[in-house]
mmCIF file of C-alpha atoms and ligand atoms in Angstrom:
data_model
loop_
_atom_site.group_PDB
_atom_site.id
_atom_site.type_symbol
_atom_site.label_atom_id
_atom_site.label_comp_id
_atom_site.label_asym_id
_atom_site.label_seq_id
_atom_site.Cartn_x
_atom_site.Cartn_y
_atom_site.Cartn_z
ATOM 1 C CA UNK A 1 0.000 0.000 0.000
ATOM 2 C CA UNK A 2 1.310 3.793 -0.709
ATOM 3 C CA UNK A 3 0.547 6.489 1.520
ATOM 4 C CA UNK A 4 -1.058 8.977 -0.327
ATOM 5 C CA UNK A 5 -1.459 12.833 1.162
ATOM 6 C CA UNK A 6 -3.476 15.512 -0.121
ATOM 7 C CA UNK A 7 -1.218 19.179 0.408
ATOM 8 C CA UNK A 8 -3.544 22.245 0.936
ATOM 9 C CA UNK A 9 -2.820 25.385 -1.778
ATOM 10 C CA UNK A 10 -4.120 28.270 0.414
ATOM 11 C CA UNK A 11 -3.603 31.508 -1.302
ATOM 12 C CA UNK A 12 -2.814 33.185 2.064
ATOM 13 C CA UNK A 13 -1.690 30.969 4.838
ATOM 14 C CA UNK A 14 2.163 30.599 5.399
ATOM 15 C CA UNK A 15 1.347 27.091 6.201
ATOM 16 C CA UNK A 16 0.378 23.962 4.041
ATOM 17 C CA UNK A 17 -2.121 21.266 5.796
ATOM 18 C CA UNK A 18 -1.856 17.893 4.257
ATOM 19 C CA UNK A 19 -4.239 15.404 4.608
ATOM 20 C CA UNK A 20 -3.721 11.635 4.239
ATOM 21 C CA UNK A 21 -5.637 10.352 0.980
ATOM 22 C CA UNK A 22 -8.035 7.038 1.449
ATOM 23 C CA UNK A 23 -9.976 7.745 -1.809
ATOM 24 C CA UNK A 24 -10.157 10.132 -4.270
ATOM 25 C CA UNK A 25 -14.209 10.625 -4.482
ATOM 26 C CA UNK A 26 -14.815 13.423 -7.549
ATOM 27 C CA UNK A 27 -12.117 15.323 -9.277
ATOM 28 C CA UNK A 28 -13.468 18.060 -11.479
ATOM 29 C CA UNK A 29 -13.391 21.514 -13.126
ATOM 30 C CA UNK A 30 -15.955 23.894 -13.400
ATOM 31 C CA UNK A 31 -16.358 26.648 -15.470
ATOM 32 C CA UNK A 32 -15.283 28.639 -11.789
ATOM 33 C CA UNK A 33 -12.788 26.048 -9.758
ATOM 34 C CA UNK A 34 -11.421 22.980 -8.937
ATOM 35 C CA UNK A 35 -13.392 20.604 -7.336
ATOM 36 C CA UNK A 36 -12.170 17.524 -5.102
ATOM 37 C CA UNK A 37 -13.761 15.053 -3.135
ATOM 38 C CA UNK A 38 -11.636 12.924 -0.686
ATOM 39 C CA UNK A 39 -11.769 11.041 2.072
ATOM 40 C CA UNK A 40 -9.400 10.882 4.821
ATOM 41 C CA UNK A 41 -9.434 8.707 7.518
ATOM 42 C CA UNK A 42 -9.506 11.231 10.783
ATOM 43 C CA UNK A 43 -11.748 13.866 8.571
ATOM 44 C CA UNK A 44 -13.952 11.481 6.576
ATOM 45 C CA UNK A 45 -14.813 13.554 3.370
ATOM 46 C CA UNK A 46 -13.183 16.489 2.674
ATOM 47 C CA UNK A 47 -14.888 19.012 -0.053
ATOM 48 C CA UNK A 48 -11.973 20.955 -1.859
ATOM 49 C CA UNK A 49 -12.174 24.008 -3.933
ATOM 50 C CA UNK A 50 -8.999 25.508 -6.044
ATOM 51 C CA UNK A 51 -6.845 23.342 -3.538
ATOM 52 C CA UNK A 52 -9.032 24.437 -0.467
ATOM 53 C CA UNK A 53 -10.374 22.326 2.353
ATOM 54 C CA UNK A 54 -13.655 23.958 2.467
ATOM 55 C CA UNK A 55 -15.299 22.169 5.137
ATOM 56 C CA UNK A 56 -15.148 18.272 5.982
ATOM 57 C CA UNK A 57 -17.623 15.634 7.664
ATOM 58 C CA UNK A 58 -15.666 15.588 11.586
ATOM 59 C CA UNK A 59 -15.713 19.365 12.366
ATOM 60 C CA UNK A 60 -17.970 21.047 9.607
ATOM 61 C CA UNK A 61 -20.246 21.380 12.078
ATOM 62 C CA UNK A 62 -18.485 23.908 14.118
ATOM 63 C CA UNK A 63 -18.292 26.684 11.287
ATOM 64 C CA UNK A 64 -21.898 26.056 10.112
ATOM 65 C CA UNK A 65 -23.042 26.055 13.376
ATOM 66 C CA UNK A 66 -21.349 29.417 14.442
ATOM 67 C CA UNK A 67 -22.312 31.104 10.992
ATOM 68 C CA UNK A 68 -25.876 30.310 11.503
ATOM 69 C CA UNK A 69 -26.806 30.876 14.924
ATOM 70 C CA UNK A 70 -25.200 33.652 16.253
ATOM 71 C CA UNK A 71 -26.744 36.042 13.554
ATOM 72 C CA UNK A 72 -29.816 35.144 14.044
ATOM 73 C CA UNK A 73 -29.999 34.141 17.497
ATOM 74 C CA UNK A 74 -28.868 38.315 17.705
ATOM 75 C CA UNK A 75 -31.987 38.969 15.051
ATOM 76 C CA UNK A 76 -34.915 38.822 17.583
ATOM 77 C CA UNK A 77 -37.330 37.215 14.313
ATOM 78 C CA UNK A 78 -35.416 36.251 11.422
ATOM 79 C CA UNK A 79 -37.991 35.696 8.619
ATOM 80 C CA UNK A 80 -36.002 36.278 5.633
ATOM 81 C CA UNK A 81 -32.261 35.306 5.313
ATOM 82 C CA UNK A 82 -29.783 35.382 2.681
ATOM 83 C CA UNK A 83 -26.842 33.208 1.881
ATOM 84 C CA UNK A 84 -24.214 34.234 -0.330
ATOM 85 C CA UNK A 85 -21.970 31.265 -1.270
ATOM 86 C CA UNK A 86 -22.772 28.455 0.825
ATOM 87 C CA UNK A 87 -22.824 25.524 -1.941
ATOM 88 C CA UNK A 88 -22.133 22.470 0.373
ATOM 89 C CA UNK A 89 -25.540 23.422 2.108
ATOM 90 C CA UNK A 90 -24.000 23.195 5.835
ATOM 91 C CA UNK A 91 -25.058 26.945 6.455
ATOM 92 C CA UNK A 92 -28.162 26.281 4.859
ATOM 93 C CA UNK A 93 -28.856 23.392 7.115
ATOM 94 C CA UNK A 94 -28.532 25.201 10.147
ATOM 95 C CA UNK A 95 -30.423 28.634 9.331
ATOM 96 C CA UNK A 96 -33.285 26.128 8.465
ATOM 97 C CA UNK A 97 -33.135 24.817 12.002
ATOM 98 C CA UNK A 98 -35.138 27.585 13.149
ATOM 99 C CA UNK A 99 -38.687 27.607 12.943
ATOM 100 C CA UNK A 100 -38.772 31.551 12.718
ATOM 101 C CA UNK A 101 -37.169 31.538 8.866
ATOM 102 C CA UNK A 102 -39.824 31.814 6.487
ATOM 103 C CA UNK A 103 -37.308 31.843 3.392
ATOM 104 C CA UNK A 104 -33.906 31.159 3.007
ATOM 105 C CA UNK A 105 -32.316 32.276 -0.563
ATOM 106 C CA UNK A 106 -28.912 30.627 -1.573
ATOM 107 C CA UNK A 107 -27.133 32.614 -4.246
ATOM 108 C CA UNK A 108 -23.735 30.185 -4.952
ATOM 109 C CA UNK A 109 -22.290 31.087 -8.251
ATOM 110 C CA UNK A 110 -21.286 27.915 -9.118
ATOM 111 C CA UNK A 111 -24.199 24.981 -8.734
ATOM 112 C CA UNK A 112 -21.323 22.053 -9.596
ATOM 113 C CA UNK A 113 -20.599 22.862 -6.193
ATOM 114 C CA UNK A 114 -24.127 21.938 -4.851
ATOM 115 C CA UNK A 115 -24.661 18.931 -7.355
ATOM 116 C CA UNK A 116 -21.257 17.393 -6.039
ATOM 117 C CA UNK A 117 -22.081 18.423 -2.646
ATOM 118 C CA UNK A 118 -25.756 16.806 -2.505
ATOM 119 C CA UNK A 119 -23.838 13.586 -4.130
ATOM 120 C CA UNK A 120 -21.112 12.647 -1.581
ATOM 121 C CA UNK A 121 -21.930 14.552 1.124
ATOM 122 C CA UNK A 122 -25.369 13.712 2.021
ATOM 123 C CA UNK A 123 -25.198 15.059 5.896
ATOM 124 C CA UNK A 124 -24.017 18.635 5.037
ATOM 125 C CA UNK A 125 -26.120 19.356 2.050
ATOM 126 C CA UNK A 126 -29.400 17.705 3.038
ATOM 127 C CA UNK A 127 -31.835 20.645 3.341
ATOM 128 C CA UNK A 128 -31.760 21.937 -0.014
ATOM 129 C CA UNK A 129 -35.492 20.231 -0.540
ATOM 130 C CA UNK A 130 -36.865 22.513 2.223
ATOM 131 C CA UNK A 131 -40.109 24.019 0.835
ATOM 132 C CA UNK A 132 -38.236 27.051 2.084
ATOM 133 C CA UNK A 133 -35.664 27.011 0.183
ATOM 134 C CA UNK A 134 -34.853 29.599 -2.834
ATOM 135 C CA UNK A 135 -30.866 28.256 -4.556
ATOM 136 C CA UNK A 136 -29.865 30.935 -7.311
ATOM 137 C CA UNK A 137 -26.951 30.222 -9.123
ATOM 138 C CA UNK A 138 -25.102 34.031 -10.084
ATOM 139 C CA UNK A 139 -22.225 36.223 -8.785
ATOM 140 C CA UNK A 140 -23.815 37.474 -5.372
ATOM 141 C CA UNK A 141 -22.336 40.583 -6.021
ATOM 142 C CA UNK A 142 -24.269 41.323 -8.639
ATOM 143 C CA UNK A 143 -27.501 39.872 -7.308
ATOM 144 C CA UNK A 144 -27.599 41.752 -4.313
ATOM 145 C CA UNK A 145 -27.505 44.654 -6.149
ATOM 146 C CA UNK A 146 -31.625 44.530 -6.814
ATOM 147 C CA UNK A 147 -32.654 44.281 -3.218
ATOM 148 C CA UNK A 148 -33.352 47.014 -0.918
ATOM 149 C CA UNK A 149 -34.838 46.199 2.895
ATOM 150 C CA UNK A 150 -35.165 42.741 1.599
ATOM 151 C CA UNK A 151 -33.204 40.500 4.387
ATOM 152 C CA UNK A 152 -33.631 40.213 8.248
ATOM 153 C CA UNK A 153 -30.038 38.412 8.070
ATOM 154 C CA UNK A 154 -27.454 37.958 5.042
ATOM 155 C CA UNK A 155 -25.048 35.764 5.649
ATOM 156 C CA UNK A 156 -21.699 35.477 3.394
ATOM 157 C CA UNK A 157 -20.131 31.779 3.600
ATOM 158 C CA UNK A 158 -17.898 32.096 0.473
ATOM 159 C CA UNK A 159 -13.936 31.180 -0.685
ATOM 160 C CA UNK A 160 -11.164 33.167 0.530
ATOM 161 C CA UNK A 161 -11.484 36.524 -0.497
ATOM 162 C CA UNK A 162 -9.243 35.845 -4.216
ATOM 163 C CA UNK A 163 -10.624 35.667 -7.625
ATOM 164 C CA UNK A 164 -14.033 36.001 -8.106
ATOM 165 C CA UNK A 165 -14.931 35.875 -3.847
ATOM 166 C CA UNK A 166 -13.143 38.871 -3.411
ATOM 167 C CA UNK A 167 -15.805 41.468 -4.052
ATOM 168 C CA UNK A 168 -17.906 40.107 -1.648
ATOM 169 C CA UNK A 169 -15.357 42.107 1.144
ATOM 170 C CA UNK A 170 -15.180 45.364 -0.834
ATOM 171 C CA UNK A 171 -16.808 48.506 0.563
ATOM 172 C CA UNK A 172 -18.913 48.726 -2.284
ATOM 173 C CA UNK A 173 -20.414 45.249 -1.552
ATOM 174 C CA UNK A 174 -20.924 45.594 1.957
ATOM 175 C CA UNK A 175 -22.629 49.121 0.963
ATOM 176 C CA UNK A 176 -25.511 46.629 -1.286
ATOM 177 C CA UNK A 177 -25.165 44.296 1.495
ATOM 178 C CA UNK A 178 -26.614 47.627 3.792
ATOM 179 C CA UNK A 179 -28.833 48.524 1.261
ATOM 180 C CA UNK A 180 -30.473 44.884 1.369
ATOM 181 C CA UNK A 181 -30.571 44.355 4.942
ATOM 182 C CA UNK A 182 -34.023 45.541 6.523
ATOM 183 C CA UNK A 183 -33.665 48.618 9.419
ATOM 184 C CA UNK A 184 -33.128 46.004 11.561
ATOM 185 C CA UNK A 185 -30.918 43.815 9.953
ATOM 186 C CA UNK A 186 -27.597 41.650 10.689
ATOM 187 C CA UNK A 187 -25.203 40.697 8.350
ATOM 188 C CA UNK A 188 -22.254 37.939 8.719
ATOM 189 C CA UNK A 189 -19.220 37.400 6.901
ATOM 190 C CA UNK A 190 -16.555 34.400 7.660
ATOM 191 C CA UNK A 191 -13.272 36.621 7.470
ATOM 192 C CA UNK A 192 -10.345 34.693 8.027
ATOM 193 C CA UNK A 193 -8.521 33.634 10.827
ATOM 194 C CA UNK A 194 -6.520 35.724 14.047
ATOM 195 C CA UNK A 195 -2.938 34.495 13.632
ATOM 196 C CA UNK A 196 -2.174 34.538 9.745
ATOM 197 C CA UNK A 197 -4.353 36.777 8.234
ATOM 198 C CA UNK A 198 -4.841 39.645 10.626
ATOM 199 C CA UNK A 199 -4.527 42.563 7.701
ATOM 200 C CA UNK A 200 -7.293 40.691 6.376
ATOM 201 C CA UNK A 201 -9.565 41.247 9.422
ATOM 202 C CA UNK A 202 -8.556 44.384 9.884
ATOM 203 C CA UNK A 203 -9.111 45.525 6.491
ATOM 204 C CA UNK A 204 -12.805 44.256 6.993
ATOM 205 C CA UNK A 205 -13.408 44.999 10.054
ATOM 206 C CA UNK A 206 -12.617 48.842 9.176
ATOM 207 C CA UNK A 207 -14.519 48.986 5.672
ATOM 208 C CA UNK A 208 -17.927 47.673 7.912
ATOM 209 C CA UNK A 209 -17.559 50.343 10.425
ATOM 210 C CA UNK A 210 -17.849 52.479 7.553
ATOM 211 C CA UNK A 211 -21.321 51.374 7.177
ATOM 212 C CA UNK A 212 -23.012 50.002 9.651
ATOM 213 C CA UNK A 213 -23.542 51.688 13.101
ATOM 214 C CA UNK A 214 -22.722 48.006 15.023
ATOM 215 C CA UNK A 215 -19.589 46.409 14.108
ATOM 216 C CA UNK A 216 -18.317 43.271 15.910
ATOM 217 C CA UNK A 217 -16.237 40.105 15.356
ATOM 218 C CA UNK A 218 -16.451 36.690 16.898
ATOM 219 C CA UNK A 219 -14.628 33.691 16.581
ATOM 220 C CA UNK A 220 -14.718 29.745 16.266
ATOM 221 C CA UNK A 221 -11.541 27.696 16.537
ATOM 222 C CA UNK A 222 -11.491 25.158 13.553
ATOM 223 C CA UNK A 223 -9.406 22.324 12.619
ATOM 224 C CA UNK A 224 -9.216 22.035 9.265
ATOM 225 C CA UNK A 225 -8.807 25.809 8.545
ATOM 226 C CA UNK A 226 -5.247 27.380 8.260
ATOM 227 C CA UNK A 227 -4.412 29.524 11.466
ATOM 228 C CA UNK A 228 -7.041 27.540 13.129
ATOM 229 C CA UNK A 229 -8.483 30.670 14.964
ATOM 230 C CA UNK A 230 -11.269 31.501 12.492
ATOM 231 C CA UNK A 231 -13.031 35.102 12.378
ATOM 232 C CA UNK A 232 -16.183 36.321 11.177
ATOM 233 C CA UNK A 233 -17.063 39.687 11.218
ATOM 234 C CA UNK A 234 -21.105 41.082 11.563
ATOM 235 C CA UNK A 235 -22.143 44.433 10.814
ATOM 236 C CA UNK A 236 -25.348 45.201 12.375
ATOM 237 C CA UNK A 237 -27.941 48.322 11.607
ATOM 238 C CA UNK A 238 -29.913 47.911 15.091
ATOM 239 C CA UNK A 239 -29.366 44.979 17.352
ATOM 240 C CA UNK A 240 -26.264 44.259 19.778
ATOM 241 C CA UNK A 241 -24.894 40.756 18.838
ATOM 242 C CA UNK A 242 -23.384 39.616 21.786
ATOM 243 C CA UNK A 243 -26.149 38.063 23.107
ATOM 244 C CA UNK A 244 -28.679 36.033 21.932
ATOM 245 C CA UNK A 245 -31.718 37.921 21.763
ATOM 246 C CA UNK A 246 -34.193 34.980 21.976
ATOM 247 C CA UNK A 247 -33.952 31.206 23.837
ATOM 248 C CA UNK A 248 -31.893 28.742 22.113
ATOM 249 C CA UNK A 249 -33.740 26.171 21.227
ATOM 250 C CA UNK A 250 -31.726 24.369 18.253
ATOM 251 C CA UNK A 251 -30.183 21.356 18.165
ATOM 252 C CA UNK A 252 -26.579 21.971 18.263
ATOM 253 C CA UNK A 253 -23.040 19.971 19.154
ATOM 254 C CA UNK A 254 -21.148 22.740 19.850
ATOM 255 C CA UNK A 255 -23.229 26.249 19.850
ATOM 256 C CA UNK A 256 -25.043 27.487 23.016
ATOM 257 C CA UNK A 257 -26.342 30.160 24.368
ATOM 258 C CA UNK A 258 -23.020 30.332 26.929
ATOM 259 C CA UNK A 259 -20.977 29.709 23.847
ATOM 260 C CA UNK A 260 -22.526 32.500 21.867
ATOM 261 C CA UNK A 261 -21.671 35.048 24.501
ATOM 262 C CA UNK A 262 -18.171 33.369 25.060
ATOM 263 C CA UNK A 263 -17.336 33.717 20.603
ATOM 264 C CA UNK A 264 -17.106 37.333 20.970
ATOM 265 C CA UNK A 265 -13.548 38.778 21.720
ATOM 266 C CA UNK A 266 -13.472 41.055 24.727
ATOM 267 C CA UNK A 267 -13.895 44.041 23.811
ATOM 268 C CA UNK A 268 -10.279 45.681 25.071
ATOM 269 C CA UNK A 269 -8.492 42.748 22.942
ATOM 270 C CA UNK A 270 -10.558 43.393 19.881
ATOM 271 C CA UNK A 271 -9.764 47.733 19.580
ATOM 272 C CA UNK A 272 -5.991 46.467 20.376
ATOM 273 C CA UNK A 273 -5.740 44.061 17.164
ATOM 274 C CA UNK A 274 -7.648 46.374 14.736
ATOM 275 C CA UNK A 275 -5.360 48.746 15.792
ATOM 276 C CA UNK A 276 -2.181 48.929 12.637
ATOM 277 C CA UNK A 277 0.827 49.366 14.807
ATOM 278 C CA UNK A 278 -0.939 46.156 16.888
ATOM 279 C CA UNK A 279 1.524 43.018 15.726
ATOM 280 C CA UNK A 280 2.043 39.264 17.080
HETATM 281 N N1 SAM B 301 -16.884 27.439 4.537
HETATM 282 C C1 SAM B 301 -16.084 27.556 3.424
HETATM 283 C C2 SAM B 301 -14.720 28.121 3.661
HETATM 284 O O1 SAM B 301 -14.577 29.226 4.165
HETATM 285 O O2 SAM B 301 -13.764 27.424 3.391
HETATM 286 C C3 SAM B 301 -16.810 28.182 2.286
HETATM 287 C C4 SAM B 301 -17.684 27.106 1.715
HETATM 288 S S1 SAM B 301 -18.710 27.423 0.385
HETATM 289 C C5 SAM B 301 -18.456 25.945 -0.517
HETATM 290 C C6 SAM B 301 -17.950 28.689 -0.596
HETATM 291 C C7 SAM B 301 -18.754 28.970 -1.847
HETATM 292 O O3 SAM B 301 -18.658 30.356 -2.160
HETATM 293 C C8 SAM B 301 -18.275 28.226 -3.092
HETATM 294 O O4 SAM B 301 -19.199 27.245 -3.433
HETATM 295 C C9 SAM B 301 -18.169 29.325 -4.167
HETATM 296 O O5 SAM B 301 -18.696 28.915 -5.401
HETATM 297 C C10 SAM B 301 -18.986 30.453 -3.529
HETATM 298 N N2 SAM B 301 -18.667 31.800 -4.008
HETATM 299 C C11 SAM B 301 -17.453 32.397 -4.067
HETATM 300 N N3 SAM B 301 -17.567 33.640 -4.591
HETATM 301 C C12 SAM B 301 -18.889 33.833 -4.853
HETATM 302 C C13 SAM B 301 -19.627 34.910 -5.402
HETATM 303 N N4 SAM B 301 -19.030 36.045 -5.810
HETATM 304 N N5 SAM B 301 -20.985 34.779 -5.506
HETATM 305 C C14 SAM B 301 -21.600 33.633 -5.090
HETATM 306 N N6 SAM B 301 -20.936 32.574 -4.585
HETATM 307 C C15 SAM B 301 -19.598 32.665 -4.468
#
């Protein structure tokens, strides 16, 4: 038997993961990226895009689960939320958890992503037959563009910010984004992690407060994801996000109502790394 290992090509982390290779699931190309399937024996499937561990069967549930709930557990009745991105249908799984969301619209601008996702991994993208369910497959740039006080919560679950996921952190997005949140709306975006790509978060971080009167960030520490320390930044027009706003009632492994509070930096930590002169 060879060993076989699967070496990550992260367009921003100054480290490579490498995961050992059981099976080789899908290999294809899009008319947008790469796609992989594999299987690895601690991880169990692994969806990759463009040489990316996006999200695999073991932990996937900790970023869906903190992408999900803490928006709108903050939104006091989120009817209407949007997902930009999102194609292996684990955010999607968990907004539909709660009984509140009336319509959930997925706008992933490439739908190979879905098909491979609803073929090999069943448990992540299994709630794309919700009646509630709206998938769109266009540049969510562009299709945010037509709403105005549309969404309670808009959630952006997308690549790194290269290529054709980097608009979607541009000032200029998160101006639409504004635009297409209700007056009371909350909007999350996964922004990379702490450790390796702090200009990143900063950069964000500082184009939101441009915009939106409540500016946070929370984290979620994640295994498969370089730096491991992962951010994601929420811009909000009314609420505070710190705390849930209603009783948590999902079912959840990891997210709480304890944990929810307990995601959010404290607050002297968070000024001192958005600060430029602040280095590690
Ligand atoms: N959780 C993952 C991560 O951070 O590694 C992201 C998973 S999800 C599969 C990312 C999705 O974003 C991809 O399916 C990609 O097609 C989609 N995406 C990237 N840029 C986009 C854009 N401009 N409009 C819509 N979808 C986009």
């Amino acid at each position: 038997m060879m060993d076989v290992f699967f070496m990550e090509r992260d367009p921003y982390a100054p480290i490579r993961h490498c995961y050992p290779v059981e099976n080789v699931l899908y290999h294809g190309k899009s008319q947008y990226q790469e796609i992989t399937v594999l299987e690895s024996p601690y991880f169990g499937r692994v969806l990759v895009l463009d040489g990316v561990a996006q999200c695999d069967e073991k932990f996937e549930f900790i970023y869906h689960e903190f992408m999900a709930h803490v928006p709108l557990y903050a939104h006091p009745n989120p009817e209407t939320v949007l997902i930009i991105g999102g194609g292996d249908g684990g955010v999607l799984r968990e907004v539909l958890k709660h009984p509140e969301v009336k319509r959930a619209v997925l706008v992933d601008i490439d739908k190979e992503v879905i098909e491979v996702s609803k073929r090999f991994l069943p448990t992540i993208a299994c709630a794309f037959d919700d009646p509630r369910v709206i998938v769109l497959n266009e540049d969510g740039y562009k299709y945010i563009q037509d709403y105005e006080n549309e969404f309670d919560v808009i959630i952006v679950d997308s690549t790194d910010p290269v290529g054709f996921a980097h608009v979607l952190t541009t000032e200029e997005f998160f101006k639409y984004v504004y635009r297409a949140l209700k007056e009371d709306g909350i909007y999350v975006g996964q922004t990379e992690s702490i450790y390796y790509h702090m200009e990143i978060v900063r950069r964000i971080q500082k184009t939101l407060r441009k915009i939106f009167p409540i500016v946070d960030l929370y984290t979620a520490v994640i295994p498969g994801y370089a730096g491991y320390w992962w951010t994601m930044s929420v811009g909000s027009k009314k609420y505070q996000v710190r705390e849930p706003s209603r009783e948590v009632k999902v079912q959840t492994k990891l997210y709480s109502e304890e944990m929810h509070k307990h995601a959010f930096l404290p607050k002297g930590f968070y000024e001192k790394i958005l600060s430029d002169d602040y280095k590690f």
